[in-house]
PDB file of C-alpha atoms and ligand atoms in Angstrom:
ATOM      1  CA  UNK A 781    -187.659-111.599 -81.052  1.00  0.00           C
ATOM      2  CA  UNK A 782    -186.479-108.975 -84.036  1.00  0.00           C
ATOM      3  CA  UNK A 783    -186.903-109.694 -87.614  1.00  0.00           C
ATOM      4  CA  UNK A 784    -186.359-112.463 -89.304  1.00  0.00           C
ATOM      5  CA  UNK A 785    -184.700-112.168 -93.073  1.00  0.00           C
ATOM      6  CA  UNK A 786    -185.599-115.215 -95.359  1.00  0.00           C
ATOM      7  CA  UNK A 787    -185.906-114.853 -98.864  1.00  0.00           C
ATOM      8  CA  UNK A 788    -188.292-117.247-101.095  1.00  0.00           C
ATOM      9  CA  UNK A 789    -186.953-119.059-104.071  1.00  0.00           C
ATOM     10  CA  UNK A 790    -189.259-117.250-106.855  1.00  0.00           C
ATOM     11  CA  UNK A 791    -187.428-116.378-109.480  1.00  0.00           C
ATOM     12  CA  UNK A 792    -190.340-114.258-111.393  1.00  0.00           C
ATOM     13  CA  UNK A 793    -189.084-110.573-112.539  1.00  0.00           C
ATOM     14  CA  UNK A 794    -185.166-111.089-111.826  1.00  0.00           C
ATOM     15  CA  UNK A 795    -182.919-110.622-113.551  1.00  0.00           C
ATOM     16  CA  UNK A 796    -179.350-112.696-113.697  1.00  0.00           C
ATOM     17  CA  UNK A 797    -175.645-112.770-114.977  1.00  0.00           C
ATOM     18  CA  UNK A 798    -174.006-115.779-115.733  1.00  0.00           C
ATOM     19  CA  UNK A 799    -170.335-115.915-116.224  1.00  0.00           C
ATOM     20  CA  UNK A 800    -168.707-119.350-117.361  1.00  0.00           C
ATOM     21  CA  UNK A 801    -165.414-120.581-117.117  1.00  0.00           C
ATOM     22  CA  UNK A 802    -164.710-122.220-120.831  1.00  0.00           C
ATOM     23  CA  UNK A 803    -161.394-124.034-119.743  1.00  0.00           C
ATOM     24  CA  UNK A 804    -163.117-127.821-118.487  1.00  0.00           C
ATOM     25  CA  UNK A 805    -165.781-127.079-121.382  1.00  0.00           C
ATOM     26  CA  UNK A 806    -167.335-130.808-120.798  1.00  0.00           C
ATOM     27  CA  UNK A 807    -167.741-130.080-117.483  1.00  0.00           C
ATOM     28  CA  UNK A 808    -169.138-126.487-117.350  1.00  0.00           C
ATOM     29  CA  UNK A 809    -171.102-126.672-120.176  1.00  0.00           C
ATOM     30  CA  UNK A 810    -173.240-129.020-118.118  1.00  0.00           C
ATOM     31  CA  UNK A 811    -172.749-126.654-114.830  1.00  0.00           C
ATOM     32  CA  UNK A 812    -174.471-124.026-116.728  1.00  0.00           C
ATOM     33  CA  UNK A 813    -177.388-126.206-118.080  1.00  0.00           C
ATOM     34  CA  UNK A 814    -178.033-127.070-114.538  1.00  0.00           C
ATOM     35  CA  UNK A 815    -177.964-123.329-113.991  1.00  0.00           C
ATOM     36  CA  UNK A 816    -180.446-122.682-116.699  1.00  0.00           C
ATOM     37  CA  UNK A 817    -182.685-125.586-115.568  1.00  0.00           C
ATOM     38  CA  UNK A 818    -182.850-123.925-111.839  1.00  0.00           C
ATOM     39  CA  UNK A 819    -182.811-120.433-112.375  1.00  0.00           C
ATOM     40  CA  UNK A 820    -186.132-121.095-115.513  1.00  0.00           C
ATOM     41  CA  UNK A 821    -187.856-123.692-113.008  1.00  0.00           C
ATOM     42  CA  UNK A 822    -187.977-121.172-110.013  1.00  0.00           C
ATOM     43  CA  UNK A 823    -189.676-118.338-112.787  1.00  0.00           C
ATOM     44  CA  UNK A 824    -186.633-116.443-113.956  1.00  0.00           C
ATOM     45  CA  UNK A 825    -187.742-115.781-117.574  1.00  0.00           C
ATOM     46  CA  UNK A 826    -185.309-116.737-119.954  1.00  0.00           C
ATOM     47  CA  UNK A 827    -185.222-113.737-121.757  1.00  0.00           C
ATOM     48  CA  UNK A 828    -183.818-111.755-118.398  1.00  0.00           C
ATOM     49  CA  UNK A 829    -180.337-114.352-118.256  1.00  0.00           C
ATOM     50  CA  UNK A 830    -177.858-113.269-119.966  1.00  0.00           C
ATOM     51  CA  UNK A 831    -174.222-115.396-120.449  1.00  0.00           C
ATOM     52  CA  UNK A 832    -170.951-114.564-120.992  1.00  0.00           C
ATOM     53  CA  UNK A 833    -167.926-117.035-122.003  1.00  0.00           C
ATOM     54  CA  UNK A 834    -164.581-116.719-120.221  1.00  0.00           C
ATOM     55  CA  UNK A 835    -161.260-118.020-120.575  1.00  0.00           C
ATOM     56  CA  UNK A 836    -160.823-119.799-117.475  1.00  0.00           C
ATOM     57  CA  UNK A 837    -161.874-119.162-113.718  1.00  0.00           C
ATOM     58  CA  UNK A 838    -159.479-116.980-112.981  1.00  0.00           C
ATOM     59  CA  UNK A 839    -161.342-114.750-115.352  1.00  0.00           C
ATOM     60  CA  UNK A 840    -164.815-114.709-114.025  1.00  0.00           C
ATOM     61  CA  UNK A 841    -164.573-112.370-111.528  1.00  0.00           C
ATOM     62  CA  UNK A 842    -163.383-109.600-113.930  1.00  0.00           C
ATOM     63  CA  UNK A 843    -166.429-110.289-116.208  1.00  0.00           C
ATOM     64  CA  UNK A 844    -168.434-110.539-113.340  1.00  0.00           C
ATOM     65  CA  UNK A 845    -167.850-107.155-112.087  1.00  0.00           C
ATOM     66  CA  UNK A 846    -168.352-105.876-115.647  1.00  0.00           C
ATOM     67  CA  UNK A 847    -172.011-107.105-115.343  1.00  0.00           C
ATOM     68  CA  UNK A 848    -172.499-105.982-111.565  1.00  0.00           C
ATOM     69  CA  UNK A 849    -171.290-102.882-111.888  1.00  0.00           C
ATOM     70  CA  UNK A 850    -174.266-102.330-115.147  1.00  0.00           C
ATOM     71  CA  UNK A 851    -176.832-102.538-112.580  1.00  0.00           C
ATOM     72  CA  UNK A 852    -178.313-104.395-114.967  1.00  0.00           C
ATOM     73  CA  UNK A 853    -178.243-107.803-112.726  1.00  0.00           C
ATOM     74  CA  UNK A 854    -180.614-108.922-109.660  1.00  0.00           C
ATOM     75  CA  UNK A 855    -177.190-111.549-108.827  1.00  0.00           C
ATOM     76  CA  UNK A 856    -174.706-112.614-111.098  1.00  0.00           C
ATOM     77  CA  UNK A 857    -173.234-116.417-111.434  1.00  0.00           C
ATOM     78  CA  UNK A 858    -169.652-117.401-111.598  1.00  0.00           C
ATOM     79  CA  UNK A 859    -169.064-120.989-113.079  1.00  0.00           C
ATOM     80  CA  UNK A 860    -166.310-123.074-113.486  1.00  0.00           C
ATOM     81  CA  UNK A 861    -164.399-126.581-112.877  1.00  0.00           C
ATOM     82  CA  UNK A 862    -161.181-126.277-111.571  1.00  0.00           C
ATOM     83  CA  UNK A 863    -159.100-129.600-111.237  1.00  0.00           C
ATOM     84  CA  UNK A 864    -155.809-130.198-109.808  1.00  0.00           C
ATOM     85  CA  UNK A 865    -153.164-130.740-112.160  1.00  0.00           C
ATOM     86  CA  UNK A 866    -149.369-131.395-110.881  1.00  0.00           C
ATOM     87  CA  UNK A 867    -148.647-128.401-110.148  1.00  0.00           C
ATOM     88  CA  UNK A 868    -149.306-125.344-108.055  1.00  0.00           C
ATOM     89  CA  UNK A 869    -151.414-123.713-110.845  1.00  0.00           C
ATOM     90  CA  UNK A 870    -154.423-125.328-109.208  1.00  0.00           C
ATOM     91  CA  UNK A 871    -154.205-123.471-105.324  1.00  0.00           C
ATOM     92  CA  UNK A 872    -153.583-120.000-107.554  1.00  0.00           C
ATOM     93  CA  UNK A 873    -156.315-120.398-109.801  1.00  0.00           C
ATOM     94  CA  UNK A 874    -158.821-121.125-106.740  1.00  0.00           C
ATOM     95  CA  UNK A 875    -157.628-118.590-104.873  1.00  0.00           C
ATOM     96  CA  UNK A 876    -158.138-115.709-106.926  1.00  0.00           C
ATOM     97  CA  UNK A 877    -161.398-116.979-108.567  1.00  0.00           C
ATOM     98  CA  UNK A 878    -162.687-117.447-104.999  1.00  0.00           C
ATOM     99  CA  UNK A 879    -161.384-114.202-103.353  1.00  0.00           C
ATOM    100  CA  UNK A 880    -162.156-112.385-106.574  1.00  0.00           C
ATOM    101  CA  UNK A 881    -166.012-113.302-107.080  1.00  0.00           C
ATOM    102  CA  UNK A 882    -166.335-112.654-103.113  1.00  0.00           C
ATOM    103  CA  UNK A 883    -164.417-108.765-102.999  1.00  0.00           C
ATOM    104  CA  UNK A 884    -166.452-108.385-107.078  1.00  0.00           C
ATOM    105  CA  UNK A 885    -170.087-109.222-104.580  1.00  0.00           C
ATOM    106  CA  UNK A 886    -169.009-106.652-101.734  1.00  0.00           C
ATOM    107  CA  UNK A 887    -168.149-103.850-104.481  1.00  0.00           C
ATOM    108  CA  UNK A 888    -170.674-103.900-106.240  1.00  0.00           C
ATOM    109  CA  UNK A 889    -173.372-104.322-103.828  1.00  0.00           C
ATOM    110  CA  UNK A 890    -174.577-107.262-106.390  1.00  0.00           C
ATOM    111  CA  UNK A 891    -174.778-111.026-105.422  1.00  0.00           C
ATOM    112  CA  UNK A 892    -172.299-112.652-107.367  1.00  0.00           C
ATOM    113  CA  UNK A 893    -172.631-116.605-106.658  1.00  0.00           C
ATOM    114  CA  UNK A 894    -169.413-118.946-106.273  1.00  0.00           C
ATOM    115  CA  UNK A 895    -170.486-121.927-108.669  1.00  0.00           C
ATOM    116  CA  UNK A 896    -167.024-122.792-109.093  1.00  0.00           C
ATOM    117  CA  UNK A 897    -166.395-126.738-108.788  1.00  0.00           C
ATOM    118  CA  UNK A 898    -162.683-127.137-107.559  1.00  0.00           C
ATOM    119  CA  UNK A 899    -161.473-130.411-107.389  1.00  0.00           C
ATOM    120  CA  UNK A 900    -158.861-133.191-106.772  1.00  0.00           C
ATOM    121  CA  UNK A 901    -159.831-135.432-110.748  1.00  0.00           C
ATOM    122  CA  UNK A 902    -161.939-135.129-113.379  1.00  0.00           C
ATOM    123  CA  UNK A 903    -164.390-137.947-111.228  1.00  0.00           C
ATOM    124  CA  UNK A 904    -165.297-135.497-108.555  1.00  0.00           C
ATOM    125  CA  UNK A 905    -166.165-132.936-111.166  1.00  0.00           C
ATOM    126  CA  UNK A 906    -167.885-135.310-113.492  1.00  0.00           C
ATOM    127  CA  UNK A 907    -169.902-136.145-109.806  1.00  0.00           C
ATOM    128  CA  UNK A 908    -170.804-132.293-109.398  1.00  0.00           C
ATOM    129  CA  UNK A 909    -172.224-131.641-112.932  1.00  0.00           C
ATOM    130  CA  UNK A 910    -175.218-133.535-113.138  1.00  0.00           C
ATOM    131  CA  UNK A 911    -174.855-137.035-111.664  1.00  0.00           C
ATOM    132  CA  UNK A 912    -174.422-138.640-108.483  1.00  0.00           C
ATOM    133  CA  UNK A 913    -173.424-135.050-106.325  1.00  0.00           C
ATOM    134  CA  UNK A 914    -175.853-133.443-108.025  1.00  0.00           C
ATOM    135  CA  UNK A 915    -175.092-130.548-109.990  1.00  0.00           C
ATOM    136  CA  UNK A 916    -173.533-127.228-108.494  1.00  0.00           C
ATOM    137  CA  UNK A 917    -174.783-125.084-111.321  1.00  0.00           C
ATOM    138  CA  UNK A 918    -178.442-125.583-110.260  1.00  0.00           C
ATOM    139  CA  UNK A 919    -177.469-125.028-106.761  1.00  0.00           C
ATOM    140  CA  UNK A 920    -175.795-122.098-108.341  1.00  0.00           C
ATOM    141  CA  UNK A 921    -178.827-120.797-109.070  1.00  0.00           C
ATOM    142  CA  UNK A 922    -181.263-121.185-106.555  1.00  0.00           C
ATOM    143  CA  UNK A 923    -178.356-119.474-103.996  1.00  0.00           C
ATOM    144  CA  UNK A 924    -178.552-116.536-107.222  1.00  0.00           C
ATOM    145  CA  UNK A 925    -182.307-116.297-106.010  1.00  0.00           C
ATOM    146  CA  UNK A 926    -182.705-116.559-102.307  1.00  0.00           C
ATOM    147  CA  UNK A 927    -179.590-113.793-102.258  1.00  0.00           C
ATOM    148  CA  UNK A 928    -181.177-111.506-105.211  1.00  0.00           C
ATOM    149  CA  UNK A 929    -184.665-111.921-103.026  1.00  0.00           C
ATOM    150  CA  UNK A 930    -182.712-111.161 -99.870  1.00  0.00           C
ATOM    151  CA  UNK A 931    -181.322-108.159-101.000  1.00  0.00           C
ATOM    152  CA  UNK A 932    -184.415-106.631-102.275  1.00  0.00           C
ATOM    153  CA  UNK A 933    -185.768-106.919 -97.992  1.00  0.00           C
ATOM    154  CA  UNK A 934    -182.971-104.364 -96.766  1.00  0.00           C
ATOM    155  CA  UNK A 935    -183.915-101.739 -99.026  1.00  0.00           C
TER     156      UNK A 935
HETATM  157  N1  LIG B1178    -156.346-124.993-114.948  1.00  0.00           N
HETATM  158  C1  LIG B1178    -157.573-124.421-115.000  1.00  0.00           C
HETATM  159  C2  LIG B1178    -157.732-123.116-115.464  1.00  0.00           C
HETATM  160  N2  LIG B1178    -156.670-122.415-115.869  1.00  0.00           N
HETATM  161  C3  LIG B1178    -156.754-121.258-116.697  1.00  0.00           C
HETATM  162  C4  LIG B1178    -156.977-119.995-115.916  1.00  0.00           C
HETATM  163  O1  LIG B1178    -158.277-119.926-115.360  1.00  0.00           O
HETATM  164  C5  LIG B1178    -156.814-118.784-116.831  1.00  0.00           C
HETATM  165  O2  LIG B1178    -157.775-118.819-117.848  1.00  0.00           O
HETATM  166  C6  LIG B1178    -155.448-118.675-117.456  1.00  0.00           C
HETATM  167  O3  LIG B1178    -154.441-118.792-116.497  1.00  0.00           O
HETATM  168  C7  LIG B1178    -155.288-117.326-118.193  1.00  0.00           C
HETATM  169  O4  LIG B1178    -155.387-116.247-117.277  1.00  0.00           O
HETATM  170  N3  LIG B1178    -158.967-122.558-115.510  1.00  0.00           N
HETATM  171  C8  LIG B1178    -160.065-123.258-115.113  1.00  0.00           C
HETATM  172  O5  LIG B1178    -161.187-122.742-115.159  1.00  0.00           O
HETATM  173  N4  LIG B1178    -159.916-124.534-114.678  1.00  0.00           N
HETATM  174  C9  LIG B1178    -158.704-125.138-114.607  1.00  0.00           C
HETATM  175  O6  LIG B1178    -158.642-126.320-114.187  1.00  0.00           O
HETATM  176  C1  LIG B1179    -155.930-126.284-112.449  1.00  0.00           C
HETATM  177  C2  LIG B1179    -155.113-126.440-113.484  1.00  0.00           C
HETATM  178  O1  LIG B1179    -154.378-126.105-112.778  1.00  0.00           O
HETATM  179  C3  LIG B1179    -154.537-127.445-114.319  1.00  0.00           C
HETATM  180  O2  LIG B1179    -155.156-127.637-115.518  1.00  0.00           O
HETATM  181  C4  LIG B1179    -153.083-127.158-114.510  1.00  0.00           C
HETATM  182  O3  LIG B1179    -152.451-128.394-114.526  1.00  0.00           O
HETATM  183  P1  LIG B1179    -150.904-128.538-114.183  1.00  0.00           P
HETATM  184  O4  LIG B1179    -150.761-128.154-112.736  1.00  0.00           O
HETATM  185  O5  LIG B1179    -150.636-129.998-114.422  1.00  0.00           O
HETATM  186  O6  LIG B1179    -150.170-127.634-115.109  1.00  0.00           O
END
């Protein structure tokens, strides 16, 4: 058998992005506490995470690439709440956040994580961001780390 590539979860010496989505403020405000909580409780000092505010999800990928593309950033976070509303705006704003944070990662040569909750009602969301599902921001972050830890193995 070849290699195998598997990154560990140590955070220690990396250094991350974090771009969130103000629009669903109740809900993403807690998305990026659980980011916070993972990224400090796998070593990432807090000193070397650095946040910036967006509109809305369709924004993050912009800001996002204006943080990759510093070189700055071991991985960089995109985090929002999306819910459906009654009209199409939902499937649009999805789409582009999703397509955008995943063309921003291949650019750049930077991990940039999809922590994006999209979702049918405020219930699923409310589920995502700290209670019964768990909370996507933390899971956010430990991806951030395994993929900034992989990264560093292919160079
Ligand atoms: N409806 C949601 C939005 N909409 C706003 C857009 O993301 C964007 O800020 C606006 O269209 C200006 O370009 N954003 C979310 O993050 N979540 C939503 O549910
Ligand atoms: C995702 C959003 O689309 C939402 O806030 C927009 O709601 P609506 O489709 O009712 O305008």
């Amino acid at each position: 058998m070849g290699k195998i590539f598997e990154a560990n979860l140590v955070g220690t010496g990396l250094k991350i992005g974090i771009v969130v989505g103000r629009f669903n403020e109740f809900i993403t405000s807690k998305l990026l506490d659980g980011a916070m909580d993972g990224l400090k409780r796998h070593g990432v000092d807090e000193e070397n995470i650095d946040v910036a505010w967006v509109p809305g999800a369709f924004e993050i990928p912009f800001i996002a690439k204006q943080m990759a593309e510093t070189g700055e950033y071991d991985a960089v976070i995109g985090l929002g709440t999306v819910i459906r509303g009654s009209t199409t705006h939902y499937d649009y704003v999805c789409n582009e956040a999703a397509k955008g944070i995943a063309q921003v990662s291949l650019q750049t040569n930077v991990p940039v994580i999809f922590g994006i909750v999209t979702t049918e009602n405020i219930e699923q969301a409310i589920e995502r961001a700290g209670t019964k599902a768990g909370n996507k921001g933390y899971d956010a972050a430990v991806s951030a780390i395994e993929m900034a830890n992989l990264k560093k193995m292919f160079k």
